[in-house]
Short mmCIF file of C-alpha atoms in Angstrom, two decimals:
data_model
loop_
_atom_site.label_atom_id
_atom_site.label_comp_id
_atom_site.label_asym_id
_atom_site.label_seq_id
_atom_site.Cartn_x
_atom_site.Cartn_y
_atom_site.Cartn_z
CA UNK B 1 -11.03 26.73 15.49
CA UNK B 2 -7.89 24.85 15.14
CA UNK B 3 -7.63 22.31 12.49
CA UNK B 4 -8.34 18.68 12.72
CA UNK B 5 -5.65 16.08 12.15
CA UNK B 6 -6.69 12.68 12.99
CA UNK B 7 -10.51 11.42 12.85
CA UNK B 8 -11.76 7.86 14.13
CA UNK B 9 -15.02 6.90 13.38
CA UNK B 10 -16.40 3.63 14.53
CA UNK B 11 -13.82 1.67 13.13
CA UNK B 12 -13.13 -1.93 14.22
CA UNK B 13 -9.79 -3.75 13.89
CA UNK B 14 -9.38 -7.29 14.24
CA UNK B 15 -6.11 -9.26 14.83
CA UNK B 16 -6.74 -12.44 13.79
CA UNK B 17 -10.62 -13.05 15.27
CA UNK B 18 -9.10 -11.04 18.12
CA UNK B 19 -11.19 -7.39 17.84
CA UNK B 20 -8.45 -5.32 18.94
CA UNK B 21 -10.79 -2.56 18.23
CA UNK B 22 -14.31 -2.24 18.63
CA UNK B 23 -16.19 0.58 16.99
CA UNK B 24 -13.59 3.02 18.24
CA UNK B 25 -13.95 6.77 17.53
CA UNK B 26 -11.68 9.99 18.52
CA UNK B 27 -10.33 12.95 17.47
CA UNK B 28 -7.34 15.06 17.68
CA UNK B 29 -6.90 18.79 16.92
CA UNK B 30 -3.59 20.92 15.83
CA UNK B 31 -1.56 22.04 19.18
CA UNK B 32 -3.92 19.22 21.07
CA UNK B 33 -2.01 16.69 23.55
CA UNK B 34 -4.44 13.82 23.40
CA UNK B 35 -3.77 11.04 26.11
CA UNK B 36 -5.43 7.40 25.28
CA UNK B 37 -5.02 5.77 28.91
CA UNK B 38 -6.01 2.32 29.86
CA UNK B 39 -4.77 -1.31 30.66
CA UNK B 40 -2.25 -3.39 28.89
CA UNK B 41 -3.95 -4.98 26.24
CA UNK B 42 -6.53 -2.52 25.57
CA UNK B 43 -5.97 -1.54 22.03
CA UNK B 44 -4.20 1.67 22.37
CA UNK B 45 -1.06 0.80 20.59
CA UNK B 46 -3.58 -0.58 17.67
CA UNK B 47 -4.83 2.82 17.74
CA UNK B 48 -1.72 4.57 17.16
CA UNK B 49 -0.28 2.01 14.54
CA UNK B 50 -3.77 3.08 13.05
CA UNK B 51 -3.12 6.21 12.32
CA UNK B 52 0.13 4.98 10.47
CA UNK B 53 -1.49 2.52 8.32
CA UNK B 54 0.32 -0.15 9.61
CA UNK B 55 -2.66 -1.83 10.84
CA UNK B 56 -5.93 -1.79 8.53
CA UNK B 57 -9.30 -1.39 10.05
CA UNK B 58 -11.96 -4.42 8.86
CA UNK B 59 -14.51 -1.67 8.81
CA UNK B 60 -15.23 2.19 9.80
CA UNK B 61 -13.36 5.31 8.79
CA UNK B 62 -9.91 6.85 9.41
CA UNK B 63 -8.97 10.48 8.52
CA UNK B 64 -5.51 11.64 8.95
CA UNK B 65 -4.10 15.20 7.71
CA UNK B 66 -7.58 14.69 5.27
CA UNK B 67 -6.64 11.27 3.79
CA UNK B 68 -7.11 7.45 4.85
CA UNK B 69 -3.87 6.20 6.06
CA UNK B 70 -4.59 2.85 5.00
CA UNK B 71 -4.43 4.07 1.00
CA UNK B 72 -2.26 6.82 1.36
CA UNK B 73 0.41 5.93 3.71
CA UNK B 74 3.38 7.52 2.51
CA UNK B 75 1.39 11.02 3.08
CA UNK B 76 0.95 10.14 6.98
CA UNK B 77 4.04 8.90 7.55
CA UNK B 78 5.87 12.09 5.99
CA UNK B 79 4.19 14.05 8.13
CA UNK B 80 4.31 12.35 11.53
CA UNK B 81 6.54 10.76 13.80
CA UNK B 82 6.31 7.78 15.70
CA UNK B 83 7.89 6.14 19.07
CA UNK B 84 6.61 2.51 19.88
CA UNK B 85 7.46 -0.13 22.75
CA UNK B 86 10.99 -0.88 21.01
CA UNK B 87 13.90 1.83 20.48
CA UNK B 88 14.20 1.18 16.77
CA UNK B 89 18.13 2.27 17.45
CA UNK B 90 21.25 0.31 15.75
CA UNK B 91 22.83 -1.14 19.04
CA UNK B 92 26.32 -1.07 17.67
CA UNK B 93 26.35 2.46 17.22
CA UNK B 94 26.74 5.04 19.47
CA UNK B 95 23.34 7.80 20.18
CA UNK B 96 25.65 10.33 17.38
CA UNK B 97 26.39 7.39 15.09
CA UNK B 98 22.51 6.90 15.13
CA UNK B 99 21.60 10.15 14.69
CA UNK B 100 24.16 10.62 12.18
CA UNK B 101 22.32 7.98 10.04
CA UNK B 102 19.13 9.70 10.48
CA UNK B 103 20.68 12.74 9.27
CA UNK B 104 22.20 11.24 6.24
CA UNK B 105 18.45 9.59 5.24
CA UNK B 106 17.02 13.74 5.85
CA UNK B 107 14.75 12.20 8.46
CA UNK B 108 15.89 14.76 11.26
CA UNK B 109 19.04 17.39 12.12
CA UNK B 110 20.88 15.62 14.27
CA UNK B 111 21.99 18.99 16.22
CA UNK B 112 17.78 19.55 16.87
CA UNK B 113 18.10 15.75 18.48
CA UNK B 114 21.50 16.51 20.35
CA UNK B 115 19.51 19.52 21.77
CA UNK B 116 16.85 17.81 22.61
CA UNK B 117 19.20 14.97 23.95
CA UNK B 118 20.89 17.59 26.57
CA UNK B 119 17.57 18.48 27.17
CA UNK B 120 16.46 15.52 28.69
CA UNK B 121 19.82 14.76 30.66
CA UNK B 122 22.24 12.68 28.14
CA UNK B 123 25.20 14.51 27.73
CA UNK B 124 27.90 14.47 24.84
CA UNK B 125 29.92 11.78 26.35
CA UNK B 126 26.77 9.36 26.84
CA UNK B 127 25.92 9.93 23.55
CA UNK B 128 29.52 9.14 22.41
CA UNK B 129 28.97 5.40 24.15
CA UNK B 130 27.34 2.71 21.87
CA UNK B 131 23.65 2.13 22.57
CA UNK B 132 24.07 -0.94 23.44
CA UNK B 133 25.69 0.13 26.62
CA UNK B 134 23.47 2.50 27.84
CA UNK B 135 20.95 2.35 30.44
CA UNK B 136 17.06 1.50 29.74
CA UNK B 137 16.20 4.62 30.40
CA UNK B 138 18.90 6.68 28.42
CA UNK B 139 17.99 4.23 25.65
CA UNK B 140 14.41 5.54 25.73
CA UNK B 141 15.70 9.14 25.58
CA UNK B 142 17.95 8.31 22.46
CA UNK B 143 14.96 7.07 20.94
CA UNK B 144 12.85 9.83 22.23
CA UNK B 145 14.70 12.58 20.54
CA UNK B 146 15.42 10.57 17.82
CA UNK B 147 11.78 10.64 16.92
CA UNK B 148 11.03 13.98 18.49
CA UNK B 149 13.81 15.55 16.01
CA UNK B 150 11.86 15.05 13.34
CA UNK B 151 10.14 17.84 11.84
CA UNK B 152 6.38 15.95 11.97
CA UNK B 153 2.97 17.57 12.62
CA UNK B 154 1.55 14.19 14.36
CA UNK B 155 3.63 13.14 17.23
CA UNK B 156 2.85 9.65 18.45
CA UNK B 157 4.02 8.53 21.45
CA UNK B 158 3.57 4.91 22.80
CA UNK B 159 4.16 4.78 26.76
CA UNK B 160 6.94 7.38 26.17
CA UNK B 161 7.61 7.41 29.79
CA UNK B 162 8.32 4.18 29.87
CA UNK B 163 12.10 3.24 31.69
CA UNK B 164 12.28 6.91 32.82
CA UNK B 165 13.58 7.88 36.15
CA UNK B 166 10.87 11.00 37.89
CA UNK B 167 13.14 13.70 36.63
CA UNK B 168 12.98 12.41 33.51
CA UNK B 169 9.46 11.74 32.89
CA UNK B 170 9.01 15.40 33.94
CA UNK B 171 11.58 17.07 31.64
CA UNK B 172 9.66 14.45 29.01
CA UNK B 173 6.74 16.33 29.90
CA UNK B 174 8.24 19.67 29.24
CA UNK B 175 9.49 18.81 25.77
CA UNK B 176 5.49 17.77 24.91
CA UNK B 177 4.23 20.54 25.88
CA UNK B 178 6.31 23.04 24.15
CA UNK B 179 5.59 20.77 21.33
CA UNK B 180 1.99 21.20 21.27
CA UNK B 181 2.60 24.89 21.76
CA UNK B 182 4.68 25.01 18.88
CA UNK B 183 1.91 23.79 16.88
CA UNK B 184 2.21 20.21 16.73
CA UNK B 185 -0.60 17.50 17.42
CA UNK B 186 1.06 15.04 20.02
CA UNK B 187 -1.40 11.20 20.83
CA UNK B 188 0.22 9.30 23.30
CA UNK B 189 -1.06 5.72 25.00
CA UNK B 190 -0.12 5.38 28.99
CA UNK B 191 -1.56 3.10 31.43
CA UNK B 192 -0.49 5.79 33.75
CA UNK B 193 -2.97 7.80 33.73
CA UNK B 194 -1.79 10.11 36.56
CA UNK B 195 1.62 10.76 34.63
CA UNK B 196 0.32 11.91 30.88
CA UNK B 197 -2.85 13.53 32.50
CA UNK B 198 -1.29 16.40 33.99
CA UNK B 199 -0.18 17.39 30.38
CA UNK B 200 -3.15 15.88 28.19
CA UNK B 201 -5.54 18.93 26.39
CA UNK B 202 -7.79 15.51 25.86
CA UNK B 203 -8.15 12.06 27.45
CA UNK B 204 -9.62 9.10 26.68
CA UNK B 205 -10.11 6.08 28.54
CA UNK B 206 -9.68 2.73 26.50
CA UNK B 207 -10.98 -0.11 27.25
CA UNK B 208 -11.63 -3.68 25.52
CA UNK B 209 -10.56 -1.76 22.19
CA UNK B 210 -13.42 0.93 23.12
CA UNK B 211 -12.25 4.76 23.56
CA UNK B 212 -14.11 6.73 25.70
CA UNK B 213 -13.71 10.98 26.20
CA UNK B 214 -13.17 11.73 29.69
CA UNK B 215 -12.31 15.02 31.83
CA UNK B 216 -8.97 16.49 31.18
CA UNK B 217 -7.13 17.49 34.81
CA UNK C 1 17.97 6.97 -3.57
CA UNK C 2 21.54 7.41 -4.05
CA UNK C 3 22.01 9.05 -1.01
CA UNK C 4 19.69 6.64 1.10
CA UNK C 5 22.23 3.79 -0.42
CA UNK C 6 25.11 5.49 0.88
CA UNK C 7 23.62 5.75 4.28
CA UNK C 8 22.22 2.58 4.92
CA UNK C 9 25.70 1.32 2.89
CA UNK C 10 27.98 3.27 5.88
CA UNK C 11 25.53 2.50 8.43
CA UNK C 12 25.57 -1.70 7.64
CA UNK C 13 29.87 -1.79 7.22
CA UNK C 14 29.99 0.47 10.29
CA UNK C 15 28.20 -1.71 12.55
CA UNK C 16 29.74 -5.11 10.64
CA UNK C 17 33.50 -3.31 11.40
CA UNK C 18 32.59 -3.00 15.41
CA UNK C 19 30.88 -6.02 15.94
CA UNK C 20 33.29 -8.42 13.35
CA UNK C 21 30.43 -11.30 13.52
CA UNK C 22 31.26 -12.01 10.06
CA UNK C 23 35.46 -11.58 10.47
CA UNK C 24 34.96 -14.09 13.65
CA UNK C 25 31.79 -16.54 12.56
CA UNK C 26 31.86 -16.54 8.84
CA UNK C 27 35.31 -16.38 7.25
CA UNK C 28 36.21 -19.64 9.53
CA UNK C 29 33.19 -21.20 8.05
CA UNK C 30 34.05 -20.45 4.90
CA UNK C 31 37.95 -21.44 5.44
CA UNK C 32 36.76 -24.72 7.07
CA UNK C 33 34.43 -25.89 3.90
CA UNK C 34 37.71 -25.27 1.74
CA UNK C 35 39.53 -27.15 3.95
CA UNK C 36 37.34 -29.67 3.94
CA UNK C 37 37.04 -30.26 0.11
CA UNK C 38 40.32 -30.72 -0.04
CA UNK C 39 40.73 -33.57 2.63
CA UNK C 40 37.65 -35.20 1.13
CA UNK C 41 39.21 -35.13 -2.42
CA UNK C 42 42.54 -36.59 -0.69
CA UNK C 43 44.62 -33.94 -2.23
CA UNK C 44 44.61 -35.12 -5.59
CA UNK C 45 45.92 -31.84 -7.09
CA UNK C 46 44.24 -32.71 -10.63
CA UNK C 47 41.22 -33.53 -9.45
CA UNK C 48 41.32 -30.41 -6.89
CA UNK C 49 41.97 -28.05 -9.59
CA UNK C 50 39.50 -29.31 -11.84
CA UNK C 51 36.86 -29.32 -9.02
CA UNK C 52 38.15 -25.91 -8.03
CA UNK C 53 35.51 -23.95 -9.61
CA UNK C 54 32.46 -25.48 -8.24
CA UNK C 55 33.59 -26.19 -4.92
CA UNK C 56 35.06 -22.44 -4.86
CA UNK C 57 31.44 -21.16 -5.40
CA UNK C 58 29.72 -23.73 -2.88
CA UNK C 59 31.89 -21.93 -0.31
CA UNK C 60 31.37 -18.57 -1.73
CA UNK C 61 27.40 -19.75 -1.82
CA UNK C 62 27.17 -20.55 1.74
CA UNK C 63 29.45 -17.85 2.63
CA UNK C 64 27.01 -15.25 1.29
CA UNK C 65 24.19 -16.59 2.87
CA UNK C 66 25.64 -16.54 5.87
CA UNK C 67 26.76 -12.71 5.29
CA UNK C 68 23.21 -11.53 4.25
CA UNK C 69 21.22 -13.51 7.30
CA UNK C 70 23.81 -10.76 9.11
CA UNK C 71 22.06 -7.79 7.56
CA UNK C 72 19.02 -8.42 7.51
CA UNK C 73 19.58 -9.67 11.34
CA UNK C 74 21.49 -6.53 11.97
CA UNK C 75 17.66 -4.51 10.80
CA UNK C 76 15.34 -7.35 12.79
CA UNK C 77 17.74 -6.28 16.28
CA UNK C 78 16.43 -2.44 15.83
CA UNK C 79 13.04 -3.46 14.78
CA UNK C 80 13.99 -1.30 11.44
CA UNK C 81 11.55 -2.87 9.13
CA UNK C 82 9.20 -1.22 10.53
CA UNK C 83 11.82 1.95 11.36
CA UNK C 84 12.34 2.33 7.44
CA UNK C 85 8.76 1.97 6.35
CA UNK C 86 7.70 4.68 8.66
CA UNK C 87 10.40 7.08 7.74
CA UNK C 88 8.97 6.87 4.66
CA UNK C 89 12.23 6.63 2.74
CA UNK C 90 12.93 5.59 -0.48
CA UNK C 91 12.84 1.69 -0.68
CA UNK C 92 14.58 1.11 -3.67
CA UNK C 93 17.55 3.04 -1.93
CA UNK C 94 17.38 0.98 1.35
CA UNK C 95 17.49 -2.05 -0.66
CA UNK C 96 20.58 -1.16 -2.83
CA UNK C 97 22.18 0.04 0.32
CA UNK C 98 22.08 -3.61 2.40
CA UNK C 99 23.07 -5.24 -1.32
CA UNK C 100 26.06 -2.82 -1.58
CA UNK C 101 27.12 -3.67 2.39
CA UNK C 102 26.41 -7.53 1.73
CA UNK C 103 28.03 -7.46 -1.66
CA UNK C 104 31.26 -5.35 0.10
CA UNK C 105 31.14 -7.82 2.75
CA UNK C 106 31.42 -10.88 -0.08
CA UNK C 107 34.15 -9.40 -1.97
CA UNK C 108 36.29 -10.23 1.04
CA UNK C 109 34.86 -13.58 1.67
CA UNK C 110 35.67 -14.31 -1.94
CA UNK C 111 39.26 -13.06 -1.76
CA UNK C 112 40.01 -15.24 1.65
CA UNK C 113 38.35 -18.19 0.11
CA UNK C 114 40.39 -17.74 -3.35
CA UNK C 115 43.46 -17.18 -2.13
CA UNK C 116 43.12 -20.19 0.40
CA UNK C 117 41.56 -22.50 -2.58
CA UNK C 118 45.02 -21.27 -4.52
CA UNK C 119 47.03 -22.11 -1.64
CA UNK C 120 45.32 -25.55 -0.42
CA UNK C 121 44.83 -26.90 -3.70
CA UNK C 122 48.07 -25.83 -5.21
CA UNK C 123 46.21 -23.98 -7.90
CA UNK C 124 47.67 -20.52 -10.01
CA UNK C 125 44.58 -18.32 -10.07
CA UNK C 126 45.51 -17.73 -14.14
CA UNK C 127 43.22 -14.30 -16.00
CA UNK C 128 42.38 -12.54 -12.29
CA UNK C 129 41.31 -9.73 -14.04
CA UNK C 130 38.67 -12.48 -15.60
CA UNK C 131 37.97 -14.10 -12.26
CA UNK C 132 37.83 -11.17 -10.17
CA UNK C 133 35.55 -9.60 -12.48
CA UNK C 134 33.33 -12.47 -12.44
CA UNK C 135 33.66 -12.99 -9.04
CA UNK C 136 32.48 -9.14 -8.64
CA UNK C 137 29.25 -9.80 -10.99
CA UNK C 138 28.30 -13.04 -9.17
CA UNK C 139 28.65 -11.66 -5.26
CA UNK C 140 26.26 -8.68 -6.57
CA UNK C 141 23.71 -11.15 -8.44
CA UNK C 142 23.77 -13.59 -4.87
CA UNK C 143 23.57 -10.37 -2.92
CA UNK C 144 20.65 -8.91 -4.64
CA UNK C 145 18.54 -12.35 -4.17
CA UNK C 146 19.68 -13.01 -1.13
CA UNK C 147 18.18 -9.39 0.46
CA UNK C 148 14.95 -9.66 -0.46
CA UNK C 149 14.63 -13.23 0.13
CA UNK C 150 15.86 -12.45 3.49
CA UNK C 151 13.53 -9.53 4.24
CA UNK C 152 10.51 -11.93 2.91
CA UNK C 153 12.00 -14.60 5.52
CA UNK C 154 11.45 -12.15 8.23
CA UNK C 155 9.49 -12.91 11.05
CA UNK C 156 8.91 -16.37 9.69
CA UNK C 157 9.58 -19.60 12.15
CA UNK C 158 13.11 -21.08 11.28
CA UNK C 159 13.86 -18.26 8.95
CA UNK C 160 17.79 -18.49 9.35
CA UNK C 161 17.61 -21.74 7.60
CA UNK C 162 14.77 -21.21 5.07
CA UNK C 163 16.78 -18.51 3.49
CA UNK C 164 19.45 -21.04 1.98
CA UNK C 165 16.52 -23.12 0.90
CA UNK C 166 14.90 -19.41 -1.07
CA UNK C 167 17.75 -18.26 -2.28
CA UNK C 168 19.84 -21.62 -3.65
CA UNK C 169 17.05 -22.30 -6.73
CA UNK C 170 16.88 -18.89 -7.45
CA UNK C 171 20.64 -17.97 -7.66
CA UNK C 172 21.54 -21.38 -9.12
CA UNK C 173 21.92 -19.21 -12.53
CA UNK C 174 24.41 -16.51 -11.28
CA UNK C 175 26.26 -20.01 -9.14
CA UNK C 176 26.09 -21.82 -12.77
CA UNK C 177 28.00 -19.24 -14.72
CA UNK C 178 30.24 -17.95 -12.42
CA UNK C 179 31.48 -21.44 -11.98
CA UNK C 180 31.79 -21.90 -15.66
CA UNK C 181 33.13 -18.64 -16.68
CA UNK C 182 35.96 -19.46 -13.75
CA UNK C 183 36.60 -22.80 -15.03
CA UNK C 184 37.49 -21.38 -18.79
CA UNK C 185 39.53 -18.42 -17.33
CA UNK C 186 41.80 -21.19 -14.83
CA UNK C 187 41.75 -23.22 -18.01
CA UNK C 188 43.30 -20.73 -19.91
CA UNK C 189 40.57 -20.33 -22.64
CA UNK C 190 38.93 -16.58 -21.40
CA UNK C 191 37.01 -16.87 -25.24
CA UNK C 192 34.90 -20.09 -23.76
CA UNK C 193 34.39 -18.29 -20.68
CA UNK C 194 32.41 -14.73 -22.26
CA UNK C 195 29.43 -16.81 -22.93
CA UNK C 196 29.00 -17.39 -19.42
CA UNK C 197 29.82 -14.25 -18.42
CA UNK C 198 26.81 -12.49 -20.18
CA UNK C 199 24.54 -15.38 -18.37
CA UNK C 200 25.93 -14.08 -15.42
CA UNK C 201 25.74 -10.21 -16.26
CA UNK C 202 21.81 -10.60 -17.79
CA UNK C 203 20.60 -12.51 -14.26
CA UNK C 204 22.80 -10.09 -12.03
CA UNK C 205 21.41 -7.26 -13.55
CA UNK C 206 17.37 -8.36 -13.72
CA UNK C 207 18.08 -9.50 -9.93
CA UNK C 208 19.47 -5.99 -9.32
CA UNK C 209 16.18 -4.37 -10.97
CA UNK C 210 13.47 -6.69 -9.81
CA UNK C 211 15.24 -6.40 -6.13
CA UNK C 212 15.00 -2.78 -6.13
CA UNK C 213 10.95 -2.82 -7.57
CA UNK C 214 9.64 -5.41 -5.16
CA UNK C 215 11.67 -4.70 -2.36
CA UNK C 216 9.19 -1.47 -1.01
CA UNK C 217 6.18 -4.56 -1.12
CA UNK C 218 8.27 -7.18 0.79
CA UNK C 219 8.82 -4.40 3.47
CA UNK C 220 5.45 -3.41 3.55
CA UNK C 221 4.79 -6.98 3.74
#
């Protein structure tokens, strides 16, 4: 049975009075795509930023790679990798200066994230331009395989297909799969539920902060 | 953390040399304010030289603040507060990387503003191995205040001009000395200035330290 790397039990997180989350449970397994869908506002990015520690649950229990993210941080965050709403990219630079500095912290190998760059359609003299100056959606794939390049168990992926053009969100697709196939636990939040459920191994359906297992496709 | 300081070090002057906000917004400013002093002292070249000192580091002061709203505004553009917490990279070597790029950044805005204080007020810039070398200690004390207090400013409402408010009290020691170890060394008496130049050395250096112990907490916020 394959290993489990992220538990939820019944945990609540409020932001402010707001209860982002509300007695929220899931699981994901090693080599598992697991797809949180639901509206805007629902609490799935509080779910991933969960699993990171960078939000702190007011009661219930989180298990990640075996400890609680909210004490151990620094152990999570080694081992995963994280994409949110914003690029987290120096806009001055170009794609190969950014990767370059990625590089130089050990966070990635910048030829993996150049690979994995062609991959998804920017080619060397895109990623020569500054960020700044690219398109939304060759932003989002700088970003992408900026945080795919890391070598990180946990993969988590908020509305990764976000700004793509159809070809793009499909060779997106491509690169999760062989992820999970390679061994690696990928969650991802999408309110577009027919997109990420062609490639989820589990789904859930979130809403008002609640997760709920449905059918994978 | 060596290596991390490097990085972020490159990283900050890299961006800084392409985008020249501080080349086109802050050596003016800093130009202007000596400019200034000296029309408002009515060129009284006594008087000018023996304000020199303080008016020097008021410059330098604002200058610096100025330069370290830039990096930590150059980090709040990519969102990499929370970028560098979740890399999960040493913050002590994040933090001495934007204090090297800020401090790098204020040895320039010190040299422009000397020279042009030696120009304006008809001044000889006597002992520049004493004055540089103080000038060197002082931009590295500011620097090392200033990038925390502008990481704890983050996010806040009005942060741009809370951060001269933070960081004036606190750096009024390093400001102090500097200006008094400068005033012996254009006076021609480096022995008075030494005194001042251990002040300035002591706060520098417990800046440096406490900077690079608290400065993982402030990011964690």
């Amino acid at each position: 049975m394959a290993r489990r790397v992220v538990q939820v039990r019944n945990v609540t997180v409020l932001l402010g009075r707001f209860p982002a989350l509300a007695r929220a449970s899931f699981d994901a397994f090693e080599g598992e795509v697991v797809v949180l869908e639901g509206p805007n506002g629902s609490g799935k990015t509080t779910l991933l930023r969960l699993l990171l520690g960078l939000v702190v649950p007011a009661e219930g229990e989180v298990v990640v790679f075996g400890v609680d993210p909210a004490r151990m941080p620094s152990a999570v965050r080694r081992a995963s990798t994280y994409l949110g709403h914003q690029a987290m990219l120096y806009d001055e630079l170009t794609a190969d200066e950014n990767l370059a500095f990625f590089e130089r912290l050990r966070v990635l190998h910048a030829a993996q994230a150049a690979q994995l760059l062609e991959r998804l359609g920017v080619d060397r003299r895109e990623r020569g331009r500054q960020v700044r100056h690219l398109s939304q959606g060759q932003r989002r794939k700088v970003a992408l395989a900026t945080a795919l390049a890391k070598p990180a168990e946990l993969v988590l992926l908020d509305e990764p297909h976000a700004a793509l053009d159809p070809e793009g969100k499909a060779l997106l697709d491509d690169v999760i799969v062989d992820l999970a196939r390679g061994g690696r636990t990928v969650v991802l939040a999408s309110h577009d539920p027919g997109r990420s459920g062609r490639i989820a191994t589990r789904r859930y359906r979130v809403v008002a902060g609640h997760p709920r297992e449905v059918p994978a496709c | 953390m060596l290596r991390v300081a490097v990085a972020v070090w490159r990283k900050d002057l890299s961006i800084e040399w392409r985008s020249r906000v501080l080349l086109n917004q802050v050596v003016p400013v800093t130009l202007v304010i000596v400019v200034l002093f000296g029309f408002g002292l009515d060129a009284r070249t006594t008087l000018l030289r023996a304000a020199l000192p303080g008016l020097y580091w008021v410059s330098v002061f604002f200058a610096l603040t100025l330069a370290v709203a830039r990096a930590a505004a150059i980090e709040g553009e990519a969102n990499a507060g929370e970028l560098l917490r979740l890399l999960d990279i040493t913050p002590s070597g994040v933090y001495l990387g934007k204090v090297l790029a800020v401090a790098t950044w204020g040895l320039g805005i010190e040299a422009v503003a000397a020279a042009s204080a030696a120009i304006l007020f008809n001044a000889a810039l006597v002992d520049p191995l004493l004055l540089s070398g103080v000038a060197v200690v002082a931009d590295v004390g500011v620097s090392a205040v200033g990038v925390v207090l502008a990481q704890l400013a983050t996010g806040e409402r009005a942060s741009e001009s809370l951060l001269p408010l933070l960081t004036l009290p606190v750096v009024s020691p390093v400001l102090l000395a500097a200006a008094k170890a400068w005033q012996a060394g254009l006076a021609r008496t480096p022995s008075l200035a030494f005194p001042w130049v251990e002040i300035l050395l002591a706060f520098s250096c417990i800046y440096l330290v406490v900077g690079m112990l608290v400065y993982g907490i402030v990011l964690e916020g």
